[in-house]
Amino acid sequence: MSMEHEHDDESESGRAGTFGDYGGQYVPEALMPALQELEDAYERYVLENEDGFMDEFRERMRDFGGRPTPLQRADRLSERYDREIYLKREDLLHGGAHKLNNALGQVLLAKYMGKERIIAETGAGQHGTATAMAAAHLDMPCEIYMGRTDVNRQRPNVYRMRMNGADVNPVEAGSGTLKEAINETMRDWATTVERTHYVIGSVVGPHPFPKMVRDFQAVIGDETRTQIREQAGRLPDSVVACAGGGSNTMGTFHAFVPDDEVALHAVEAGGSSLEIDEDAGLAPNSATLSTGTDGVLHGAMTKLLQGTDGQIVESHSVSAGLDYAGVGPELSHLVETGRVVPATVDDEAALDGFHRLSRLEGIIPALESSHALGYLERAAGPAGETAGGQRPRDEDLGDLVVVNVSGRGDKDLETVLEETETRDLEAAPDVEVFDG
Ligand SMILES: *Cc1c(COP(=O)(O)O)cnc(C)c1O
């Protein structure tokens, strides 16, 4: 890894590609020309709409993706929490999650840049699936790197990617999970940059990825802002979204960042505990914003789960999509400056949120999104019944709350069944029906 490369053109924080102390381009020299080329293309096509790029992107997101997604008043949640609760329904986007906003944006950008080939990494398979779908839609060859362990435990997603015409390359190194898959994708990109675009799956990685991915996802908050004004007559008091890498989070928050009266709550996976086991190199959580420390991961300075020696520890969450030891640099900055409130919800409270939304509203949320719903219960639920113990900050949520439902939970049913059998969850149905 080489030094950070600085530019002095304008950005939010004075230097391009940084957010306060976070962000930058901590990458091998070989990748710098690719990042420069991508930054130029991002500025021309995304920021300046050259050749009508953004018009085509919006049209495809409407016709292929199903945008705009609804903002729905949740009647029974509103009753339970004694305030107005609105849900942004990204679970209704094509593919069942917000990930397509970014995947389609980047694959289309690669086309405009004259690239001939798409590569991406995936952990649980959600980003790989969205990328493969976007590549099929736009007729681009696509290769997905995935750790061997993940390939073996995510067979349906591997098959989905292959159905969409993508080649899935298992990565045998190390623990065979996301970290190794990212390294392998970087290696591929470094040797094939002229004809290849690397679709990063969240607001992470070196500049310009965190900004570009945020801008593709910002449609979530842009729509929400218009919709809540139409439907409730004003801006919300608070907006709640789960955070893994933070792309649904930044996508939902971005339009509201200048509105100081709107509180922004980023809910991370508290896993089974917030303590790091230094000796084992394990964090039984993915609570990067709440408990992490500054360091460099995947090309950017950001908050990380790391041991005292700076080695990255393995993270955990019941939800595969939140299970990441880093987080986007812009979110790190917004937490550091106090604009975004970080919170954690443990596995059990998330499972409770999963069942509660299904039961009360007839919407089965992704386990990732269930963390945002678990937070709602903890912050505003009936006293004495709260999952996860504490009940802080009730007043912070206010009377009008928007929760982003980043995805749907059909993909999580097997996990939820296993996890629910061993726990006593208030909102879950009886699973004994299987024992007869
Ligand atoms: C991948 C995923 C997430 C986490 O990714 P972010 O970049 O933090 O948004 C959240 N929700 C769903 C449904 C996902 O698939």
Short mmCIF file of C-alpha atoms and ligand atoms in Angstrom, two decimals:
data_model
loop_
_atom_site.label_atom_id
_atom_site.label_comp_id
_atom_site.label_asym_id
_atom_site.label_seq_id
_atom_site.Cartn_x
_atom_site.Cartn_y
_atom_site.Cartn_z
CA MET A 1 0.00 0.00 0.00
CA SER A 2 1.37 3.40 -0.91
CA MET A 3 0.76 6.87 0.39
CA GLU A 4 -2.48 8.72 0.25
CA HIS A 5 -2.82 10.83 -2.87
CA GLU A 6 -4.29 14.23 -2.31
CA HIS A 7 -6.01 16.57 -4.71
CA ASP A 8 -6.85 20.13 -3.90
CA ASP A 9 -9.99 20.73 -5.86
CA GLU A 10 -13.14 21.46 -3.94
CA SER A 11 -15.15 19.00 -1.92
CA GLU A 12 -17.25 19.04 1.24
CA SER A 13 -14.16 19.05 3.37
CA GLY A 14 -11.74 20.96 1.17
CA ARG A 15 -9.89 18.00 -0.31
CA ALA A 16 -11.45 15.83 -2.98
CA GLY A 17 -12.16 12.38 -1.75
CA THR A 18 -12.01 13.07 1.94
CA PHE A 19 -14.65 13.69 4.56
CA GLY A 20 -12.86 15.44 7.41
CA ASP A 21 -10.13 13.00 8.44
CA TYR A 22 -11.68 10.06 6.59
CA GLY A 23 -11.61 8.69 3.07
CA GLY A 24 -8.71 9.15 0.65
CA GLN A 25 -6.98 6.73 -1.71
CA TYR A 26 -4.77 4.27 0.13
CA VAL A 27 -4.08 1.99 -2.81
CA PRO A 28 -1.13 0.49 -4.70
CA GLU A 29 0.34 2.84 -7.30
CA ALA A 30 -0.92 0.54 -10.08
CA LEU A 31 -4.53 1.45 -9.31
CA MET A 32 -4.11 5.23 -9.36
CA PRO A 33 -4.72 5.68 -13.11
CA ALA A 34 -7.93 3.63 -12.83
CA LEU A 35 -9.18 5.73 -9.92
CA GLN A 36 -8.34 8.92 -11.79
CA GLU A 37 -10.18 7.72 -14.88
CA LEU A 38 -13.16 6.75 -12.74
CA GLU A 39 -13.17 10.09 -10.96
CA ASP A 40 -13.22 11.91 -14.32
CA ALA A 41 -16.07 9.73 -15.58
CA TYR A 42 -18.01 10.20 -12.32
CA GLU A 43 -17.70 13.98 -12.62
CA ARG A 44 -18.69 14.12 -16.28
CA TYR A 45 -21.47 11.56 -16.40
CA VAL A 46 -22.92 11.55 -12.89
CA LEU A 47 -22.38 15.12 -11.72
CA GLU A 48 -22.71 16.86 -15.10
CA ASN A 49 -25.08 14.43 -16.86
CA GLU A 50 -22.85 14.30 -19.94
CA ASP A 51 -24.45 12.44 -22.87
CA GLY A 52 -27.65 12.23 -20.81
CA PHE A 53 -26.15 9.57 -18.52
CA MET A 54 -28.31 10.39 -15.51
CA ASP A 55 -31.44 10.56 -17.67
CA GLU A 56 -30.77 7.04 -18.91
CA PHE A 57 -29.96 5.87 -15.36
CA ARG A 58 -33.24 7.27 -14.00
CA GLU A 59 -35.26 5.85 -16.88
CA ARG A 60 -33.78 2.37 -16.37
CA MET A 61 -34.31 2.57 -12.61
CA ARG A 62 -37.94 3.38 -13.29
CA ASP A 63 -38.65 0.74 -15.93
CA PHE A 64 -36.27 -2.07 -14.89
CA GLY A 65 -35.91 -1.22 -11.20
CA GLY A 66 -39.42 -0.13 -10.28
CA ARG A 67 -38.62 3.36 -8.94
CA PRO A 68 -39.93 5.36 -7.25
CA THR A 69 -40.49 3.01 -4.33
CA PRO A 70 -43.39 3.93 -2.04
CA LEU A 71 -43.18 5.74 1.26
CA GLN A 72 -45.84 4.00 3.31
CA ARG A 73 -47.50 5.10 6.54
CA ALA A 74 -47.26 2.09 8.85
CA ASP A 75 -50.61 2.21 10.63
CA ARG A 76 -50.05 -0.41 13.30
CA LEU A 77 -46.48 0.61 14.07
CA SER A 78 -47.74 4.19 14.40
CA GLU A 79 -50.32 2.97 16.88
CA ARG A 80 -47.81 0.88 18.84
CA TYR A 81 -45.23 3.65 19.09
CA ASP A 82 -47.76 6.46 19.50
CA ARG A 83 -46.29 8.61 16.74
CA GLU A 84 -46.29 8.73 12.95
CA ILE A 85 -44.10 5.98 11.47
CA TYR A 86 -43.41 5.89 7.73
CA LEU A 87 -41.54 3.13 5.93
CA LYS A 88 -39.42 3.71 2.82
CA ARG A 89 -40.04 0.53 0.86
CA GLU A 90 -36.69 -0.32 -0.79
CA ASP A 91 -37.72 -3.94 -0.28
CA LEU A 92 -39.98 -3.38 -3.29
CA LEU A 93 -37.10 -2.46 -5.59
CA HIS A 94 -36.22 -5.07 -8.25
CA GLY A 95 -34.01 -7.70 -6.65
CA GLY A 96 -35.55 -7.08 -3.25
CA ALA A 97 -33.12 -4.49 -1.86
CA HIS A 98 -31.55 -1.09 -2.42
CA LYS A 99 -28.39 -2.66 -3.90
CA LEU A 100 -29.63 -2.40 -7.49
CA ASN A 101 -29.49 1.45 -7.36
CA ASN A 102 -25.72 1.25 -7.09
CA ALA A 103 -25.07 -1.84 -9.21
CA LEU A 104 -27.06 -0.53 -12.17
CA GLY A 105 -25.49 2.93 -11.84
CA GLN A 106 -21.96 1.53 -11.93
CA VAL A 107 -22.52 -0.99 -14.72
CA LEU A 108 -24.11 1.74 -16.84
CA LEU A 109 -21.20 4.06 -16.05
CA ALA A 110 -18.76 1.33 -17.11
CA LYS A 111 -20.59 1.15 -20.45
CA TYR A 112 -20.33 4.91 -20.94
CA MET A 113 -16.61 4.63 -20.11
CA GLY A 114 -16.17 2.04 -22.85
CA LYS A 115 -15.30 -0.80 -20.46
CA GLU A 116 -15.90 -4.32 -21.71
CA ARG A 117 -16.02 -6.30 -18.52
CA ILE A 118 -17.49 -6.05 -15.00
CA ILE A 119 -15.98 -7.57 -11.87
CA ALA A 120 -17.28 -7.45 -8.31
CA GLU A 121 -16.78 -9.12 -4.96
CA THR A 122 -19.51 -10.46 -2.80
CA GLY A 123 -19.83 -11.85 0.72
CA ALA A 124 -23.29 -13.22 1.30
CA GLY A 125 -24.08 -12.81 -2.38
CA GLN A 126 -26.50 -9.88 -2.35
CA HIS A 127 -24.19 -7.43 -4.09
CA GLY A 128 -22.99 -10.10 -6.51
CA THR A 129 -26.57 -10.88 -7.40
CA ALA A 130 -27.48 -7.23 -7.97
CA THR A 131 -24.36 -6.74 -10.11
CA ALA A 132 -25.06 -9.87 -12.16
CA MET A 133 -28.63 -8.67 -12.75
CA ALA A 134 -27.47 -5.23 -13.84
CA ALA A 135 -24.82 -6.76 -16.12
CA ALA A 136 -27.36 -9.09 -17.72
CA HIS A 137 -29.74 -6.18 -18.22
CA LEU A 138 -27.02 -4.11 -19.89
CA ASP A 139 -25.41 -7.05 -21.71
CA MET A 140 -21.98 -6.82 -20.07
CA PRO A 141 -19.74 -9.83 -19.27
CA CYS A 142 -19.49 -10.18 -15.49
CA GLU A 143 -17.25 -12.08 -13.07
CA ILE A 144 -17.92 -12.28 -9.35
CA TYR A 145 -15.27 -13.17 -6.75
CA MET A 146 -16.58 -14.96 -3.70
CA GLY A 147 -14.76 -16.70 -0.84
CA ARG A 148 -14.93 -20.51 -0.93
CA THR A 149 -16.69 -20.66 2.45
CA ASP A 150 -19.31 -18.18 1.26
CA VAL A 151 -19.79 -20.06 -2.03
CA ASN A 152 -20.52 -23.22 -0.07
CA ARG A 153 -22.98 -21.61 2.34
CA GLN A 154 -24.78 -19.34 -0.15
CA ARG A 155 -25.70 -21.81 -2.87
CA PRO A 156 -28.96 -20.13 -3.96
CA ASN A 157 -27.20 -16.79 -4.50
CA VAL A 158 -24.38 -18.46 -6.44
CA TYR A 159 -26.97 -20.04 -8.69
CA ARG A 160 -28.82 -16.72 -9.08
CA MET A 161 -25.62 -15.03 -10.27
CA ARG A 162 -24.92 -17.82 -12.73
CA MET A 163 -28.50 -17.74 -14.02
CA ASN A 164 -27.90 -14.09 -14.82
CA GLY A 165 -24.86 -15.09 -16.87
CA ALA A 166 -22.10 -14.19 -14.40
CA ASP A 167 -19.06 -16.38 -13.76
CA VAL A 168 -18.53 -16.99 -10.05
CA ASN A 169 -14.85 -17.38 -9.09
CA PRO A 170 -14.39 -19.07 -5.69
CA VAL A 171 -11.45 -17.62 -3.72
CA GLU A 172 -9.62 -20.33 -1.78
CA ALA A 173 -7.30 -18.09 0.30
CA GLY A 174 -7.60 -17.50 4.05
CA SER A 175 -10.98 -17.95 5.68
CA GLY A 176 -12.68 -17.89 2.27
CA THR A 177 -14.95 -14.95 3.04
CA LEU A 178 -15.47 -11.33 1.98
CA LYS A 179 -12.01 -10.02 2.91
CA GLU A 180 -10.23 -12.49 0.61
CA ALA A 181 -12.78 -11.90 -2.15
CA ILE A 182 -12.08 -8.14 -2.04
CA ASN A 183 -8.31 -8.69 -2.21
CA GLU A 184 -8.69 -10.98 -5.21
CA THR A 185 -10.98 -8.51 -7.02
CA MET A 186 -8.46 -5.69 -6.42
CA ARG A 187 -5.73 -7.93 -7.86
CA ASP A 188 -7.79 -8.65 -10.97
CA TRP A 189 -8.57 -4.93 -11.40
CA ALA A 190 -4.93 -3.88 -11.08
CA THR A 191 -3.97 -6.04 -14.08
CA THR A 192 -7.03 -5.42 -16.28
CA VAL A 193 -7.98 -1.78 -15.57
CA GLU A 194 -8.08 -0.70 -19.19
CA ARG A 195 -11.05 -2.83 -20.05
CA THR A 196 -12.53 -3.66 -16.63
CA HIS A 197 -14.69 -1.81 -14.12
CA TYR A 198 -14.80 -2.97 -10.50
CA VAL A 199 -18.27 -2.47 -9.02
CA ILE A 200 -17.78 -1.86 -5.28
CA GLY A 201 -20.92 -2.72 -3.33
CA SER A 202 -21.17 -0.03 -0.67
CA VAL A 203 -19.99 3.49 0.21
CA VAL A 204 -16.52 2.11 0.98
CA GLY A 205 -13.18 1.78 -0.79
CA PRO A 206 -10.93 4.52 -2.22
CA HIS A 207 -12.23 7.81 -3.63
CA PRO A 208 -14.35 8.23 -5.75
CA PHE A 209 -16.32 5.12 -4.70
CA PRO A 210 -17.78 6.42 -1.40
CA LYS A 211 -19.18 9.53 -3.11
CA MET A 212 -20.22 7.86 -6.31
CA VAL A 213 -22.06 5.01 -4.56
CA ARG A 214 -23.73 7.54 -2.25
CA ASP A 215 -24.90 9.54 -5.26
CA PHE A 216 -26.40 6.45 -6.92
CA GLN A 217 -28.16 5.58 -3.65
CA ALA A 218 -29.20 9.17 -2.86
CA VAL A 219 -32.39 8.59 -4.83
CA ILE A 220 -33.76 6.89 -1.68
CA GLY A 221 -33.57 10.08 0.41
CA ASP A 222 -34.49 12.39 -2.48
CA GLU A 223 -37.73 10.49 -3.01
CA THR A 224 -38.38 10.23 0.73
CA ARG A 225 -37.98 13.97 1.22
CA THR A 226 -40.55 14.76 -1.47
CA GLN A 227 -42.91 11.98 -0.38
CA ILE A 228 -42.95 12.85 3.33
CA ARG A 229 -43.69 16.48 2.53
CA GLU A 230 -46.59 15.43 0.34
CA GLN A 231 -47.93 12.85 2.76
CA ALA A 232 -47.21 14.34 6.19
CA GLY A 233 -46.85 17.99 5.23
CA ARG A 234 -43.40 18.44 6.71
CA LEU A 235 -39.92 16.98 7.12
CA PRO A 236 -39.54 14.09 9.60
CA ASP A 237 -38.13 14.54 13.10
CA SER A 238 -35.87 11.56 12.55
CA VAL A 239 -34.72 9.14 9.88
CA VAL A 240 -33.54 5.64 10.84
CA ALA A 241 -31.50 3.27 8.66
CA CYS A 242 -29.31 0.23 9.32
CA ALA A 243 -25.59 0.46 8.56
CA GLY A 244 -23.21 -2.23 7.31
CA GLY A 245 -20.89 -0.50 4.85
CA GLY A 246 -23.50 2.23 4.94
CA SER A 247 -24.85 2.60 1.40
CA ASN A 248 -28.56 2.42 2.24
CA THR A 249 -27.72 4.63 5.19
CA MET A 250 -25.98 7.38 3.22
CA GLY A 251 -28.49 7.00 0.41
CA THR A 252 -31.33 7.68 2.84
CA PHE A 253 -29.54 10.37 4.86
CA HIS A 254 -27.85 12.41 2.13
CA ALA A 255 -30.83 14.60 1.23
CA PHE A 256 -31.43 15.34 4.93
CA VAL A 257 -27.88 16.15 6.06
CA PRO A 258 -28.38 19.94 5.60
CA ASP A 259 -31.69 19.82 7.57
CA ASP A 260 -30.40 20.25 11.11
CA GLU A 261 -33.87 19.66 12.56
CA VAL A 262 -33.91 16.09 11.17
CA ALA A 263 -32.08 13.61 13.44
CA LEU A 264 -30.24 10.83 11.59
CA HIS A 265 -29.89 7.45 13.31
CA ALA A 266 -27.51 4.80 11.93
CA VAL A 267 -28.20 1.39 13.44
CA GLU A 268 -25.37 -1.14 13.44
CA ALA A 269 -25.26 -4.81 14.28
CA GLY A 270 -24.56 -5.27 17.98
CA GLY A 271 -24.25 -9.03 17.33
CA SER A 272 -24.11 -11.05 20.54
CA SER A 273 -21.85 -8.65 22.48
CA LEU A 274 -20.01 -5.35 22.03
CA GLU A 275 -16.75 -6.68 23.50
CA ILE A 276 -13.85 -7.54 21.18
CA ASP A 277 -11.97 -10.77 21.96
CA GLU A 278 -8.42 -9.61 21.22
CA ASP A 279 -6.82 -13.04 21.67
CA ALA A 280 -9.14 -14.72 19.22
CA GLY A 281 -9.14 -11.72 16.85
CA LEU A 282 -12.93 -11.74 16.95
CA ALA A 283 -15.58 -9.08 17.40
CA PRO A 284 -18.96 -10.70 18.10
CA ASN A 285 -20.55 -7.63 16.46
CA SER A 286 -20.22 -5.27 13.48
CA ALA A 287 -20.62 -2.07 15.49
CA THR A 288 -17.92 -0.11 13.69
CA LEU A 289 -19.32 3.41 14.16
CA SER A 290 -20.09 2.84 17.83
CA THR A 291 -16.99 0.95 18.94
CA GLY A 292 -14.43 1.18 16.10
CA THR A 293 -11.14 3.06 15.90
CA ASP A 294 -9.48 4.88 13.00
CA GLY A 295 -7.44 2.94 10.48
CA VAL A 296 -7.12 2.03 6.81
CA LEU A 297 -9.21 -0.69 5.21
CA HIS A 298 -9.88 -1.34 1.52
CA GLY A 299 -8.26 1.86 0.35
CA ALA A 300 -9.77 4.38 2.77
CA MET A 301 -9.20 5.84 6.23
CA THR A 302 -12.26 5.06 8.28
CA LYS A 303 -13.55 3.59 11.53
CA LEU A 304 -12.70 -0.09 11.87
CA LEU A 305 -12.95 -3.04 14.18
CA GLN A 306 -9.30 -3.69 14.93
CA GLY A 307 -7.14 -5.06 17.68
CA THR A 308 -4.56 -2.99 19.55
CA ASP A 309 -1.92 -4.01 16.95
CA GLY A 310 -4.08 -2.66 14.14
CA GLN A 311 -4.97 -6.08 12.74
CA ILE A 312 -8.56 -6.23 11.48
CA VAL A 313 -10.70 -8.51 13.62
CA GLU A 314 -13.40 -10.76 12.25
CA SER A 315 -16.87 -9.29 12.67
CA HIS A 316 -20.17 -11.01 13.35
CA SER A 317 -23.85 -10.37 12.82
CA VAL A 318 -26.87 -12.61 12.44
CA SER A 319 -27.37 -10.58 9.27
CA ALA A 320 -24.77 -11.34 6.58
CA GLY A 321 -25.18 -7.95 4.92
CA LEU A 322 -24.10 -6.05 8.05
CA ASP A 323 -21.19 -8.36 8.82
CA TYR A 324 -18.28 -6.09 7.84
CA ALA A 325 -15.38 -4.76 9.96
CA GLY A 326 -15.35 -1.36 8.22
CA VAL A 327 -17.83 1.34 7.34
CA GLY A 328 -18.02 4.18 4.82
CA PRO A 329 -15.68 7.13 5.51
CA GLU A 330 -18.44 9.72 5.15
CA LEU A 331 -20.48 8.02 7.88
CA SER A 332 -17.41 7.92 10.11
CA HIS A 333 -17.09 11.66 9.57
CA LEU A 334 -20.78 12.39 10.19
CA VAL A 335 -20.65 10.41 13.43
CA GLU A 336 -17.43 12.12 14.47
CA THR A 337 -19.00 15.55 13.94
CA GLY A 338 -22.21 14.56 15.75
CA ARG A 339 -24.52 14.87 12.73
CA VAL A 340 -25.35 11.16 12.71
CA VAL A 341 -26.28 9.29 15.90
CA PRO A 342 -24.81 5.76 15.95
CA ALA A 343 -26.75 3.01 17.70
CA THR A 344 -26.47 -0.74 18.06
CA VAL A 345 -29.12 -3.43 18.08
CA ASP A 346 -28.13 -6.97 18.97
CA ASP A 347 -29.01 -10.17 17.08
CA GLU A 348 -31.96 -10.90 19.32
CA ALA A 349 -33.55 -7.45 19.07
CA ALA A 350 -33.10 -7.60 15.27
CA LEU A 351 -34.86 -10.98 15.12
CA ASP A 352 -37.61 -9.47 17.21
CA GLY A 353 -37.89 -6.54 14.77
CA PHE A 354 -38.02 -9.03 11.89
CA HIS A 355 -41.03 -10.80 13.38
CA ARG A 356 -42.74 -7.66 14.60
CA LEU A 357 -42.86 -5.95 11.18
CA SER A 358 -44.07 -9.18 9.59
CA ARG A 359 -46.78 -9.62 12.20
CA LEU A 360 -47.97 -6.01 12.46
CA GLU A 361 -47.64 -4.77 8.89
CA GLY A 362 -47.46 -7.85 6.64
CA ILE A 363 -43.96 -6.93 5.47
CA ILE A 364 -41.09 -9.41 5.92
CA PRO A 365 -37.96 -7.23 6.21
CA ALA A 366 -34.37 -8.25 5.52
CA LEU A 367 -32.42 -9.11 8.69
CA GLU A 368 -30.28 -6.04 7.94
CA SER A 369 -33.32 -3.73 7.90
CA SER A 370 -34.66 -5.53 10.97
CA HIS A 371 -31.95 -3.81 13.00
CA ALA A 372 -33.58 -0.44 12.22
CA LEU A 373 -36.93 -1.87 13.31
CA GLY A 374 -35.41 -3.35 16.48
CA TYR A 375 -34.10 0.11 17.26
CA LEU A 376 -37.55 1.60 16.87
CA GLU A 377 -38.90 -0.90 19.38
CA ARG A 378 -36.09 -0.21 21.84
CA ALA A 379 -36.31 3.57 21.56
CA ALA A 380 -40.09 3.93 21.44
CA GLY A 381 -41.66 0.58 22.40
CA PRO A 382 -43.94 0.08 25.38
CA ALA A 383 -41.95 0.35 28.61
CA GLY A 384 -41.01 -2.96 30.19
CA GLU A 385 -41.38 -4.94 26.98
CA THR A 386 -38.26 -3.73 25.25
CA ALA A 387 -36.02 -6.17 23.46
CA GLY A 388 -32.35 -5.67 24.16
CA GLY A 389 -32.73 -4.26 27.64
CA GLN A 390 -32.12 -0.54 27.56
CA ARG A 391 -34.63 2.07 26.55
CA PRO A 392 -32.68 5.25 25.85
CA ARG A 393 -33.30 8.36 23.81
CA ASP A 394 -37.04 8.12 23.41
CA GLU A 395 -37.28 11.87 22.89
CA ASP A 396 -34.70 11.79 20.10
CA LEU A 397 -37.01 10.07 17.64
CA GLY A 398 -39.76 12.72 17.79
CA ASP A 399 -43.31 12.50 16.46
CA LEU A 400 -42.64 11.81 12.79
CA VAL A 401 -40.20 9.02 11.99
CA VAL A 402 -39.05 7.50 8.68
CA VAL A 403 -37.46 4.04 8.72
CA ASN A 404 -35.72 2.74 5.63
CA VAL A 405 -36.68 -0.86 4.90
CA SER A 406 -33.54 -1.56 2.85
CA GLY A 407 -34.63 -4.99 1.66
CA ARG A 408 -37.03 -7.89 1.96
CA GLY A 409 -36.41 -10.89 4.16
CA ASP A 410 -37.28 -13.91 2.06
CA LYS A 411 -33.55 -14.59 1.66
CA ASP A 412 -33.22 -14.81 5.46
CA LEU A 413 -35.93 -17.31 6.31
CA GLU A 414 -33.58 -20.25 6.83
CA THR A 415 -31.38 -18.24 9.21
CA VAL A 416 -34.38 -16.89 11.06
CA LEU A 417 -35.89 -20.34 11.55
CA GLU A 418 -32.63 -21.69 12.99
CA GLU A 419 -32.10 -18.70 15.24
CA THR A 420 -35.69 -18.53 16.44
CA GLU A 421 -35.81 -22.15 17.57
CA THR A 422 -33.19 -21.48 20.22
CA ARG A 423 -34.60 -18.20 21.55
CA ASP A 424 -37.65 -16.90 23.28
CA LEU A 425 -38.73 -14.02 21.05
CA GLU A 426 -41.75 -11.98 21.96
CA ALA A 427 -42.97 -11.29 18.42
CA ALA A 428 -42.13 -14.69 16.88
CA PRO A 429 -44.71 -17.38 16.09
CA ASP A 430 -44.48 -20.78 17.74
CA VAL A 431 -42.11 -23.01 15.75
CA GLU A 432 -43.31 -26.23 17.41
CA VAL A 433 -45.58 -26.91 14.46
CA PHE A 434 -42.57 -28.69 12.86
CA ASP A 435 -42.08 -31.13 15.72
CA GLY A 436 -45.26 -33.22 15.36
C1 LIG B 1 -26.29 -5.32 1.81
C2 LIG B 1 -27.46 -4.87 2.57
C3 LIG B 1 -27.35 -3.94 3.63
C4 LIG B 1 -26.05 -3.41 4.12
O1 LIG B 1 -25.33 -2.67 3.19
P1 LIG B 1 -25.21 -1.08 3.33
O2 LIG B 1 -24.16 -0.72 2.37
O3 LIG B 1 -24.84 -0.81 4.75
O4 LIG B 1 -26.53 -0.52 2.99
C5 LIG B 1 -28.51 -3.50 4.24
N1 LIG B 1 -29.72 -3.97 3.87
C6 LIG B 1 -29.85 -4.88 2.89
C7 LIG B 1 -31.22 -5.36 2.55
C8 LIG B 1 -28.74 -5.36 2.20
O5 LIG B 1 -28.89 -6.28 1.23
#
